[in-house]
Every structure is written in C-alpha cells, then in structure tokens.
mmCIF file with all atom_site columns, C-alpha atoms in Angstrom:
data_model
loop_
_atom_site.group_PDB
_atom_site.id
_atom_site.type_symbol
_atom_site.label_atom_id
_atom_site.label_alt_id
_atom_site.label_comp_id
_atom_site.label_asym_id
_atom_site.label_entity_id
_atom_site.label_seq_id
_atom_site.pdbx_PDB_ins_code
_atom_site.Cartn_x
_atom_site.Cartn_y
_atom_site.Cartn_z
_atom_site.occupancy
_atom_site.B_iso_or_equiv
_atom_site.pdbx_formal_charge
_atom_site.auth_seq_id
_atom_site.auth_comp_id
_atom_site.auth_asym_id
_atom_site.auth_atom_id
_atom_site.pdbx_PDB_model_num
ATOM 1   C CA . UNK V 1 1   ? 64.817 57.532 152.850 1.00 78.00 ? 1296 UNK V CA 1
ATOM 2   C CA . UNK V 1 2   ? 61.960 58.695 155.092 1.00 83.00 ? 1297 UNK V CA 1
ATOM 3   C CA . UNK V 1 3   ? 61.806 61.977 153.189 1.00 85.00 ? 1298 UNK V CA 1
ATOM 4   C CA . UNK V 1 4   ? 61.534 60.138 149.859 1.00 88.00 ? 1299 UNK V CA 1
ATOM 5   C CA . UNK V 1 5   ? 58.764 57.900 151.233 1.00 89.00 ? 1300 UNK V CA 1
ATOM 6   C CA . UNK V 1 6   ? 56.805 60.895 152.574 1.00 87.00 ? 1301 UNK V CA 1
ATOM 7   C CA . UNK V 1 7   ? 57.151 62.719 149.249 1.00 87.00 ? 1302 UNK V CA 1
ATOM 8   C CA . UNK V 1 8   ? 55.839 59.643 147.424 1.00 89.00 ? 1303 UNK V CA 1
ATOM 9   C CA . UNK V 1 9   ? 52.835 59.531 149.743 1.00 90.00 ? 1304 UNK V CA 1
ATOM 10  C CA . UNK V 1 10  ? 52.228 63.267 149.318 1.00 88.00 ? 1305 UNK V CA 1
ATOM 11  C CA . UNK V 1 11  ? 51.958 62.828 145.543 1.00 90.00 ? 1306 UNK V CA 1
ATOM 12  C CA . UNK V 1 12  ? 49.465 59.978 145.850 1.00 92.00 ? 1307 UNK V CA 1
ATOM 13  C CA . UNK V 1 13  ? 45.940 60.694 144.720 1.00 94.00 ? 1308 UNK V CA 1
ATOM 14  C CA . UNK V 1 14  ? 42.808 59.789 146.633 1.00 96.00 ? 1309 UNK V CA 1
ATOM 15  C CA . UNK V 1 15  ? 42.535 56.387 144.947 1.00 96.00 ? 1310 UNK V CA 1
ATOM 16  C CA . UNK V 1 16  ? 46.069 55.486 146.038 1.00 96.00 ? 1311 UNK V CA 1
ATOM 17  C CA . UNK V 1 17  ? 45.408 56.738 149.562 1.00 95.00 ? 1312 UNK V CA 1
ATOM 18  C CA . UNK V 1 18  ? 42.294 54.595 149.818 1.00 96.00 ? 1313 UNK V CA 1
ATOM 19  C CA . UNK V 1 19  ? 44.261 51.628 148.477 1.00 97.00 ? 1314 UNK V CA 1
ATOM 20  C CA . UNK V 1 20  ? 46.833 52.164 151.240 1.00 96.00 ? 1315 UNK V CA 1
ATOM 21  C CA . UNK V 1 21  ? 44.015 52.171 153.816 1.00 95.00 ? 1316 UNK V CA 1
ATOM 22  C CA . UNK V 1 22  ? 42.807 48.863 152.338 1.00 95.00 ? 1317 UNK V CA 1
ATOM 23  C CA . UNK V 1 23  ? 46.357 47.462 152.559 1.00 95.00 ? 1318 UNK V CA 1
ATOM 24  C CA . UNK V 1 24  ? 46.492 48.627 156.184 1.00 93.00 ? 1319 UNK V CA 1
ATOM 25  C CA . UNK V 1 25  ? 43.255 46.773 156.914 1.00 91.00 ? 1320 UNK V CA 1
ATOM 26  C CA . UNK V 1 26  ? 44.613 43.666 155.194 1.00 92.00 ? 1321 UNK V CA 1
ATOM 27  C CA . UNK V 1 27  ? 47.747 43.860 157.348 1.00 90.00 ? 1322 UNK V CA 1
ATOM 28  C CA . UNK V 1 28  ? 45.535 44.222 160.426 1.00 85.00 ? 1323 UNK V CA 1
ATOM 29  C CA . UNK V 1 29  ? 43.544 41.153 159.408 1.00 85.00 ? 1324 UNK V CA 1
ATOM 30  C CA . UNK V 1 30  ? 46.657 39.075 158.758 1.00 87.00 ? 1325 UNK V CA 1
ATOM 31  C CA . UNK V 1 31  ? 48.162 39.994 162.133 1.00 82.00 ? 1326 UNK V CA 1
ATOM 32  C CA . UNK V 1 32  ? 44.915 39.388 164.037 1.00 77.00 ? 1327 UNK V CA 1
ATOM 33  C CA . UNK V 1 33  ? 44.377 36.085 162.261 1.00 75.00 ? 1328 UNK V CA 1
ATOM 34  C CA . UNK V 1 34  ? 47.968 34.984 162.844 1.00 73.00 ? 1329 UNK V CA 1
ATOM 35  C CA . UNK V 1 35  ? 47.791 35.725 166.576 1.00 70.00 ? 1330 UNK V CA 1
ATOM 36  C CA . UNK V 1 36  ? 44.159 34.666 167.107 1.00 67.00 ? 1331 UNK V CA 1
ATOM 37  C CA . UNK V 1 37  ? 43.761 37.981 168.869 1.00 61.00 ? 1332 UNK V CA 1
ATOM 38  C CA . UNK V 1 38  ? 41.431 40.921 168.818 1.00 55.00 ? 1333 UNK V CA 1
ATOM 39  C CA . UNK V 1 39  ? 43.580 43.586 170.427 1.00 54.00 ? 1334 UNK V CA 1
ATOM 40  C CA . UNK V 1 40  ? 41.605 43.354 173.642 1.00 56.00 ? 1335 UNK V CA 1
ATOM 41  C CA . UNK V 1 41  ? 44.581 42.689 175.886 1.00 57.00 ? 1336 UNK V CA 1
ATOM 42  C CA . UNK V 1 42  ? 45.080 45.983 177.751 1.00 59.00 ? 1337 UNK V CA 1
ATOM 43  C CA . UNK V 1 43  ? 48.549 44.925 178.903 1.00 62.00 ? 1338 UNK V CA 1
ATOM 44  C CA . UNK V 1 44  ? 50.153 41.527 178.497 1.00 61.00 ? 1339 UNK V CA 1
ATOM 45  C CA . UNK V 1 45  ? 49.795 39.618 181.746 1.00 66.00 ? 1340 UNK V CA 1
ATOM 46  C CA . UNK V 1 46  ? 51.663 36.549 180.574 1.00 64.00 ? 1341 UNK V CA 1
ATOM 47  C CA . UNK V 1 47  ? 54.225 35.732 177.904 1.00 66.00 ? 1342 UNK V CA 1
ATOM 48  C CA . UNK V 1 48  ? 51.448 34.031 175.972 1.00 66.00 ? 1343 UNK V CA 1
ATOM 49  C CA . UNK V 1 49  ? 49.647 37.382 175.586 1.00 68.00 ? 1344 UNK V CA 1
ATOM 50  C CA . UNK V 1 50  ? 52.682 39.247 174.296 1.00 71.00 ? 1345 UNK V CA 1
ATOM 51  C CA . UNK V 1 51  ? 52.376 38.229 170.631 1.00 71.00 ? 1346 UNK V CA 1
ATOM 52  C CA . UNK V 1 52  ? 48.728 39.367 170.503 1.00 72.00 ? 1347 UNK V CA 1
ATOM 53  C CA . UNK V 1 53  ? 49.534 42.620 172.246 1.00 71.00 ? 1348 UNK V CA 1
ATOM 54  C CA . UNK V 1 54  ? 52.474 43.385 169.939 1.00 77.00 ? 1349 UNK V CA 1
ATOM 55  C CA . UNK V 1 55  ? 50.403 42.540 166.863 1.00 76.00 ? 1350 UNK V CA 1
ATOM 56  C CA . UNK V 1 56  ? 47.705 44.953 168.032 1.00 74.00 ? 1351 UNK V CA 1
ATOM 57  C CA . UNK V 1 57  ? 50.279 47.728 168.429 1.00 78.00 ? 1352 UNK V CA 1
ATOM 58  C CA . UNK V 1 58  ? 51.824 46.899 165.056 1.00 84.00 ? 1353 UNK V CA 1
ATOM 59  C CA . UNK V 1 59  ? 48.499 47.297 163.257 1.00 84.00 ? 1354 UNK V CA 1
ATOM 60  C CA . UNK V 1 60  ? 48.064 50.879 164.457 1.00 87.00 ? 1355 UNK V CA 1
ATOM 61  C CA . UNK V 1 61  ? 51.622 51.661 163.423 1.00 92.00 ? 1356 UNK V CA 1
ATOM 62  C CA . UNK V 1 62  ? 51.005 50.213 159.972 1.00 93.00 ? 1357 UNK V CA 1
ATOM 63  C CA . UNK V 1 63  ? 47.992 52.532 159.546 1.00 94.00 ? 1358 UNK V CA 1
ATOM 64  C CA . UNK V 1 64  ? 50.219 55.440 160.544 1.00 94.00 ? 1359 UNK V CA 1
ATOM 65  C CA . UNK V 1 65  ? 52.970 54.475 158.112 1.00 93.00 ? 1360 UNK V CA 1
ATOM 66  C CA . UNK V 1 66  ? 50.583 53.947 155.195 1.00 95.00 ? 1361 UNK V CA 1
ATOM 67  C CA . UNK V 1 67  ? 47.982 56.669 155.801 1.00 95.00 ? 1362 UNK V CA 1
ATOM 68  C CA . UNK V 1 68  ? 49.327 59.259 158.254 1.00 95.00 ? 1363 UNK V CA 1
ATOM 69  C CA . UNK V 1 69  ? 52.938 59.593 157.099 1.00 94.00 ? 1364 UNK V CA 1
ATOM 70  C CA . UNK V 1 70  ? 51.813 61.599 154.081 1.00 94.00 ? 1365 UNK V CA 1
ATOM 71  C CA . UNK V 1 71  ? 51.140 64.408 156.592 1.00 95.00 ? 1366 UNK V CA 1
ATOM 72  C CA . UNK V 1 72  ? 54.659 64.440 158.028 1.00 93.00 ? 1367 UNK V CA 1
ATOM 73  C CA . UNK V 1 73  ? 56.514 67.646 157.210 1.00 88.00 ? 1368 UNK V CA 1
ATOM 74  C CA . UNK V 1 74  ? 59.106 66.921 154.508 1.00 75.00 ? 1369 UNK V CA 1
ATOM 75  C CA . UNK V 1 75  ? 61.906 67.986 156.846 1.00 75.00 ? 1370 UNK V CA 1
ATOM 76  C CA . UNK V 1 76  ? 60.817 65.599 159.600 1.00 71.00 ? 1371 UNK V CA 1
ATOM 77  C CA . UNK V 1 77  ? 63.224 63.568 161.582 1.00 77.00 ? 1372 UNK V CA 1
ATOM 78  C CA . UNK V 1 78  ? 62.771 59.926 162.369 1.00 87.00 ? 1373 UNK V CA 1
ATOM 79  C CA . UNK V 1 79  ? 61.555 60.983 165.814 1.00 90.00 ? 1374 UNK V CA 1
ATOM 80  C CA . UNK V 1 80  ? 58.439 62.613 164.400 1.00 91.00 ? 1375 UNK V CA 1
ATOM 81  C CA . UNK V 1 81  ? 57.734 59.536 162.280 1.00 92.00 ? 1376 UNK V CA 1
ATOM 82  C CA . UNK V 1 82  ? 58.094 57.406 165.421 1.00 93.00 ? 1377 UNK V CA 1
ATOM 83  C CA . UNK V 1 83  ? 55.606 59.677 167.221 1.00 94.00 ? 1378 UNK V CA 1
ATOM 84  C CA . UNK V 1 84  ? 53.129 59.209 164.372 1.00 95.00 ? 1379 UNK V CA 1
ATOM 85  C CA . UNK V 1 85  ? 53.625 55.415 164.483 1.00 94.00 ? 1380 UNK V CA 1
ATOM 86  C CA . UNK V 1 86  ? 53.186 55.359 168.251 1.00 94.00 ? 1381 UNK V CA 1
ATOM 87  C CA . UNK V 1 87  ? 50.093 57.555 168.020 1.00 95.00 ? 1382 UNK V CA 1
ATOM 88  C CA . UNK V 1 88  ? 48.575 55.182 165.452 1.00 93.00 ? 1383 UNK V CA 1
ATOM 89  C CA . UNK V 1 89  ? 49.226 52.258 167.800 1.00 90.00 ? 1384 UNK V CA 1
ATOM 90  C CA . UNK V 1 90  ? 47.878 54.080 170.852 1.00 91.00 ? 1385 UNK V CA 1
ATOM 91  C CA . UNK V 1 91  ? 44.738 55.162 169.007 1.00 91.00 ? 1386 UNK V CA 1
ATOM 92  C CA . UNK V 1 92  ? 43.946 51.578 168.053 1.00 88.00 ? 1387 UNK V CA 1
ATOM 93  C CA . UNK V 1 93  ? 44.625 50.379 171.594 1.00 85.00 ? 1388 UNK V CA 1
ATOM 94  C CA . UNK V 1 94  ? 42.392 53.114 173.030 1.00 88.00 ? 1389 UNK V CA 1
ATOM 95  C CA . UNK V 1 95  ? 39.560 52.387 170.598 1.00 87.00 ? 1390 UNK V CA 1
ATOM 96  C CA . UNK V 1 96  ? 39.532 48.661 171.262 1.00 82.00 ? 1391 UNK V CA 1
ATOM 97  C CA . UNK V 1 97  ? 39.925 48.889 175.017 1.00 81.00 ? 1392 UNK V CA 1
ATOM 98  C CA . UNK V 1 98  ? 37.460 51.767 175.337 1.00 83.00 ? 1393 UNK V CA 1
ATOM 99  C CA . UNK V 1 99  ? 34.853 49.666 173.566 1.00 82.00 ? 1394 UNK V CA 1
ATOM 100 C CA . UNK V 1 100 ? 35.527 46.447 175.431 1.00 79.00 ? 1395 UNK V CA 1
ATOM 101 C CA . UNK V 1 101 ? 36.319 47.652 178.935 1.00 79.00 ? 1396 UNK V CA 1
ATOM 102 C CA . UNK V 1 102 ? 34.792 51.106 179.341 1.00 77.00 ? 1397 UNK V CA 1
ATOM 103 C CA . UNK V 1 103 ? 31.554 50.657 177.359 1.00 73.00 ? 1398 UNK V CA 1
ATOM 104 C CA . UNK V 1 104 ? 30.122 53.900 178.748 1.00 71.00 ? 1399 UNK V CA 1
ATOM 105 C CA . UNK V 1 105 ? 26.926 53.727 176.713 1.00 73.00 ? 1400 UNK V CA 1
ATOM 106 C CA . UNK V 1 106 ? 24.147 51.159 176.753 1.00 78.00 ? 1401 UNK V CA 1
ATOM 107 C CA . UNK V 1 107 ? 24.271 50.807 172.991 1.00 85.00 ? 1402 UNK V CA 1
ATOM 108 C CA . UNK V 1 108 ? 27.029 48.867 171.244 1.00 84.00 ? 1403 UNK V CA 1
ATOM 109 C CA . UNK V 1 109 ? 26.655 51.056 168.164 1.00 89.00 ? 1404 UNK V CA 1
ATOM 110 C CA . UNK V 1 110 ? 26.927 54.264 170.215 1.00 90.00 ? 1405 UNK V CA 1
ATOM 111 C CA . UNK V 1 111 ? 29.938 52.960 172.143 1.00 91.00 ? 1406 UNK V CA 1
ATOM 112 C CA . UNK V 1 112 ? 31.877 51.897 169.052 1.00 91.00 ? 1407 UNK V CA 1
ATOM 113 C CA . UNK V 1 113 ? 30.881 55.111 167.280 1.00 94.00 ? 1408 UNK V CA 1
ATOM 114 C CA . UNK V 1 114 ? 32.199 57.132 170.225 1.00 94.00 ? 1409 UNK V CA 1
ATOM 115 C CA . UNK V 1 115 ? 35.420 55.087 170.199 1.00 93.00 ? 1410 UNK V CA 1
ATOM 116 C CA . UNK V 1 116 ? 35.731 55.818 166.466 1.00 95.00 ? 1411 UNK V CA 1
ATOM 117 C CA . UNK V 1 117 ? 35.242 59.545 167.066 1.00 96.00 ? 1412 UNK V CA 1
ATOM 118 C CA . UNK V 1 118 ? 37.784 59.652 169.906 1.00 95.00 ? 1413 UNK V CA 1
ATOM 119 C CA . UNK V 1 119 ? 40.456 57.817 167.932 1.00 95.00 ? 1414 UNK V CA 1
ATOM 120 C CA . UNK V 1 120 ? 39.894 59.845 164.760 1.00 97.00 ? 1415 UNK V CA 1
ATOM 121 C CA . UNK V 1 121 ? 39.942 63.100 166.745 1.00 97.00 ? 1416 UNK V CA 1
ATOM 122 C CA . UNK V 1 122 ? 43.189 62.114 168.445 1.00 95.00 ? 1417 UNK V CA 1
ATOM 123 C CA . UNK V 1 123 ? 44.895 61.327 165.158 1.00 96.00 ? 1418 UNK V CA 1
ATOM 124 C CA . UNK V 1 124 ? 43.450 64.491 163.630 1.00 96.00 ? 1419 UNK V CA 1
ATOM 125 C CA . UNK V 1 125 ? 44.936 66.564 166.438 1.00 96.00 ? 1420 UNK V CA 1
ATOM 126 C CA . UNK V 1 126 ? 48.272 64.861 165.824 1.00 95.00 ? 1421 UNK V CA 1
ATOM 127 C CA . UNK V 1 127 ? 48.437 65.605 162.099 1.00 95.00 ? 1422 UNK V CA 1
ATOM 128 C CA . UNK V 1 128 ? 47.201 69.150 162.667 1.00 95.00 ? 1423 UNK V CA 1
ATOM 129 C CA . UNK V 1 129 ? 49.689 69.825 165.466 1.00 93.00 ? 1424 UNK V CA 1
ATOM 130 C CA . UNK V 1 130 ? 52.806 67.957 164.335 1.00 93.00 ? 1425 UNK V CA 1
ATOM 131 C CA . UNK V 1 131 ? 51.901 67.372 160.710 1.00 93.00 ? 1426 UNK V CA 1
ATOM 132 C CA . UNK V 1 132 ? 51.049 69.372 157.632 1.00 93.00 ? 1427 UNK V CA 1
ATOM 133 C CA . UNK V 1 133 ? 47.278 69.666 157.975 1.00 95.00 ? 1428 UNK V CA 1
ATOM 134 C CA . UNK V 1 134 ? 45.662 72.907 159.000 1.00 94.00 ? 1429 UNK V CA 1
ATOM 135 C CA . UNK V 1 135 ? 42.791 72.930 161.481 1.00 94.00 ? 1430 UNK V CA 1
ATOM 136 C CA . UNK V 1 136 ? 39.367 73.885 160.236 1.00 94.00 ? 1431 UNK V CA 1
ATOM 137 C CA . UNK V 1 137 ? 36.168 73.227 162.163 1.00 96.00 ? 1432 UNK V CA 1
ATOM 138 C CA . UNK V 1 138 ? 34.479 71.714 159.103 1.00 96.00 ? 1433 UNK V CA 1
ATOM 139 C CA . UNK V 1 139 ? 37.310 69.299 158.266 1.00 96.00 ? 1434 UNK V CA 1
ATOM 140 C CA . UNK V 1 140 ? 37.733 68.302 161.916 1.00 97.00 ? 1435 UNK V CA 1
ATOM 141 C CA . UNK V 1 141 ? 33.983 67.627 162.177 1.00 97.00 ? 1436 UNK V CA 1
ATOM 142 C CA . UNK V 1 142 ? 34.187 65.591 158.958 1.00 98.00 ? 1437 UNK V CA 1
ATOM 143 C CA . UNK V 1 143 ? 37.060 63.546 160.392 1.00 98.00 ? 1438 UNK V CA 1
ATOM 144 C CA . UNK V 1 144 ? 35.163 62.903 163.639 1.00 97.00 ? 1439 UNK V CA 1
ATOM 145 C CA . UNK V 1 145 ? 32.050 61.957 161.662 1.00 98.00 ? 1440 UNK V CA 1
ATOM 146 C CA . UNK V 1 146 ? 34.097 59.573 159.515 1.00 98.00 ? 1441 UNK V CA 1
ATOM 147 C CA . UNK V 1 147 ? 35.554 58.009 162.655 1.00 97.00 ? 1442 UNK V CA 1
ATOM 148 C CA . UNK V 1 148 ? 32.104 57.706 164.221 1.00 96.00 ? 1443 UNK V CA 1
ATOM 149 C CA . UNK V 1 149 ? 30.610 56.058 161.149 1.00 97.00 ? 1444 UNK V CA 1
ATOM 150 C CA . UNK V 1 150 ? 33.523 53.640 160.904 1.00 95.00 ? 1445 UNK V CA 1
ATOM 151 C CA . UNK V 1 151 ? 33.291 52.874 164.615 1.00 93.00 ? 1446 UNK V CA 1
ATOM 152 C CA . UNK V 1 152 ? 29.555 52.254 164.369 1.00 93.00 ? 1447 UNK V CA 1
ATOM 153 C CA . UNK V 1 153 ? 30.211 49.920 161.429 1.00 92.00 ? 1448 UNK V CA 1
ATOM 154 C CA . UNK V 1 154 ? 32.277 47.702 163.756 1.00 88.00 ? 1449 UNK V CA 1
ATOM 155 C CA . UNK V 1 155 ? 29.252 47.067 165.993 1.00 86.00 ? 1450 UNK V CA 1
ATOM 156 C CA . UNK V 1 156 ? 26.778 46.804 163.120 1.00 85.00 ? 1451 UNK V CA 1
ATOM 157 C CA . UNK V 1 157 ? 29.032 44.154 161.618 1.00 79.00 ? 1452 UNK V CA 1
ATOM 158 C CA . UNK V 1 158 ? 29.151 42.309 164.971 1.00 74.00 ? 1453 UNK V CA 1
ATOM 159 C CA . UNK V 1 159 ? 25.369 42.527 165.493 1.00 74.00 ? 1454 UNK V CA 1
ATOM 160 C CA . UNK V 1 160 ? 24.692 41.199 162.003 1.00 72.00 ? 1455 UNK V CA 1
ATOM 161 C CA . UNK V 1 161 ? 27.443 38.562 162.253 1.00 67.00 ? 1456 UNK V CA 1
ATOM 162 C CA . UNK V 1 162 ? 28.908 39.626 158.912 1.00 63.00 ? 1457 UNK V CA 1
ATOM 163 C CA . UNK V 1 163 ? 32.396 38.415 159.828 1.00 62.00 ? 1458 UNK V CA 1
ATOM 164 C CA . UNK V 1 164 ? 34.056 37.125 162.971 1.00 62.00 ? 1459 UNK V CA 1
ATOM 165 C CA . UNK V 1 165 ? 36.955 39.552 162.796 1.00 66.00 ? 1460 UNK V CA 1
ATOM 166 C CA . UNK V 1 166 ? 35.229 42.928 162.209 1.00 77.00 ? 1461 UNK V CA 1
ATOM 167 C CA . UNK V 1 167 ? 36.990 43.396 158.878 1.00 85.00 ? 1462 UNK V CA 1
ATOM 168 C CA . UNK V 1 168 ? 34.194 45.501 157.365 1.00 87.00 ? 1463 UNK V CA 1
ATOM 169 C CA . UNK V 1 169 ? 34.118 47.847 160.355 1.00 87.00 ? 1464 UNK V CA 1
ATOM 170 C CA . UNK V 1 170 ? 37.875 48.284 160.405 1.00 89.00 ? 1465 UNK V CA 1
ATOM 171 C CA . UNK V 1 171 ? 37.914 48.831 156.671 1.00 93.00 ? 1466 UNK V CA 1
ATOM 172 C CA . UNK V 1 172 ? 35.137 51.435 156.966 1.00 95.00 ? 1467 UNK V CA 1
ATOM 173 C CA . UNK V 1 173 ? 36.966 53.321 159.729 1.00 95.00 ? 1468 UNK V CA 1
ATOM 174 C CA . UNK V 1 174 ? 40.291 53.301 157.901 1.00 95.00 ? 1469 UNK V CA 1
ATOM 175 C CA . UNK V 1 175 ? 38.887 54.324 154.509 1.00 97.00 ? 1470 UNK V CA 1
ATOM 176 C CA . UNK V 1 176 ? 36.541 56.990 155.863 1.00 97.00 ? 1471 UNK V CA 1
ATOM 177 C CA . UNK V 1 177 ? 39.203 58.621 158.040 1.00 97.00 ? 1472 UNK V CA 1
ATOM 178 C CA . UNK V 1 178 ? 41.691 58.402 155.178 1.00 96.00 ? 1473 UNK V CA 1
ATOM 179 C CA . UNK V 1 179 ? 39.269 60.290 152.916 1.00 97.00 ? 1474 UNK V CA 1
ATOM 180 C CA . UNK V 1 180 ? 38.476 62.898 155.568 1.00 97.00 ? 1475 UNK V CA 1
ATOM 181 C CA . UNK V 1 181 ? 42.177 63.530 156.169 1.00 97.00 ? 1476 UNK V CA 1
ATOM 182 C CA . UNK V 1 182 ? 42.840 63.716 152.429 1.00 96.00 ? 1477 UNK V CA 1
ATOM 183 C CA . UNK V 1 183 ? 40.373 66.581 152.048 1.00 96.00 ? 1478 UNK V CA 1
ATOM 184 C CA . UNK V 1 184 ? 41.501 68.489 155.157 1.00 95.00 ? 1479 UNK V CA 1
ATOM 185 C CA . UNK V 1 185 ? 43.110 71.831 154.350 1.00 93.00 ? 1480 UNK V CA 1
ATOM 186 C CA . UNK V 1 186 ? 46.864 72.012 153.885 1.00 88.00 ? 1481 UNK V CA 1
ATOM 187 C CA . UNK V 1 187 ? 48.950 75.063 154.861 1.00 80.00 ? 1482 UNK V CA 1
ATOM 188 C CA . UNK V 1 188 ? 48.544 77.917 152.425 1.00 66.00 ? 1483 UNK V CA 1
ATOM 189 C CA . UNK V 1 189 ? 45.198 76.685 151.108 1.00 57.00 ? 1484 UNK V CA 1
#
C-alpha cells in the first residue's frame, strides 16, 4: 500500500504537488485551531499541554506524508516512511521552538528566515540521504532560499497582523519548499 501511494505521488505534476502542500497547510490550520495551540510547547509539562504538543507533531508528519513521501525509494519499508514522518515533525518542532525560545537574532524576520533555512536544509538532507533526490549545490541553495523566504513570511505576516495563526507564512514555506524539492535533481538526471 505504501509503495502504491509513493508511486502515485511520484507521478504527480507540480500543480498536484503544490495542491498537496496547500492541503498540508490546511491540515496544520485545522489542528492548530482545534487545539488553540501554536506548537510552542517544547515538551508537554502537563496533561493539558499534550493535545497541543501532539497536534504540532502531527502537522509536521502530515507535510512529510503529503510532500516528502514522493521522494521515498519505491522499495522502501515502513520504517523509512516513519523516519520521514518523524523528520517532518521534528523539523516543525525545531523551527517553532528555535524562533520562540532561541531567537538568536535581533530581527524577527531574520530569526524566522533562519529557522526556515534550518528546517528546509534538514529535510533536504533527509531526502537526499535516505530518499531519491540527488545533491546539487544549486538545488540545495534553492531549497534553503525557499525555506528562508517562507520563514521570513511568517514574521512579516505577524508584523503586519495579516492573520492570527500565521497561515500565509506557513503556506509560503510549504509551497516554496515543495517547489524547490520538485525541481531538485533525481538520480540519473
């Protein structure tokens, strides 16, 4: 079943891939709205935090299942798919907590851009190491740039009070990284 799903994703064109990134963002919004959370809980400290924390981890896994699974090798086991799902969840957790708790830069835009770069780079390394994408400096730079632009969009949205939930920023990050990954070189190309 996993193999059939991956093959379906592999055949999807760019428009379908972008649509899946939009669906992933919609799922993120629904989960955040349902839990009244923002993913900022580093670890649940009380039972009341658990639902928000699990929803945050689920959103990263949904992105992996909808956007990253197309880069699973067709002979992958369920273990590799689980690694991709966990990596998607960890990347989201790192991005949110890096921005909220580390904030290494004086600028909100620079901090969220850096978080976007770090998370995109981590996922890029994953799909180039365990997946079907081949490393190229240009495509990796494009992926990091896409992540940085999407990350910066999160803060720009917050500064301009476009939405309360950062939907535009999340959508930008997910679509831009999806496009960058789509155009990354595959083996034999």
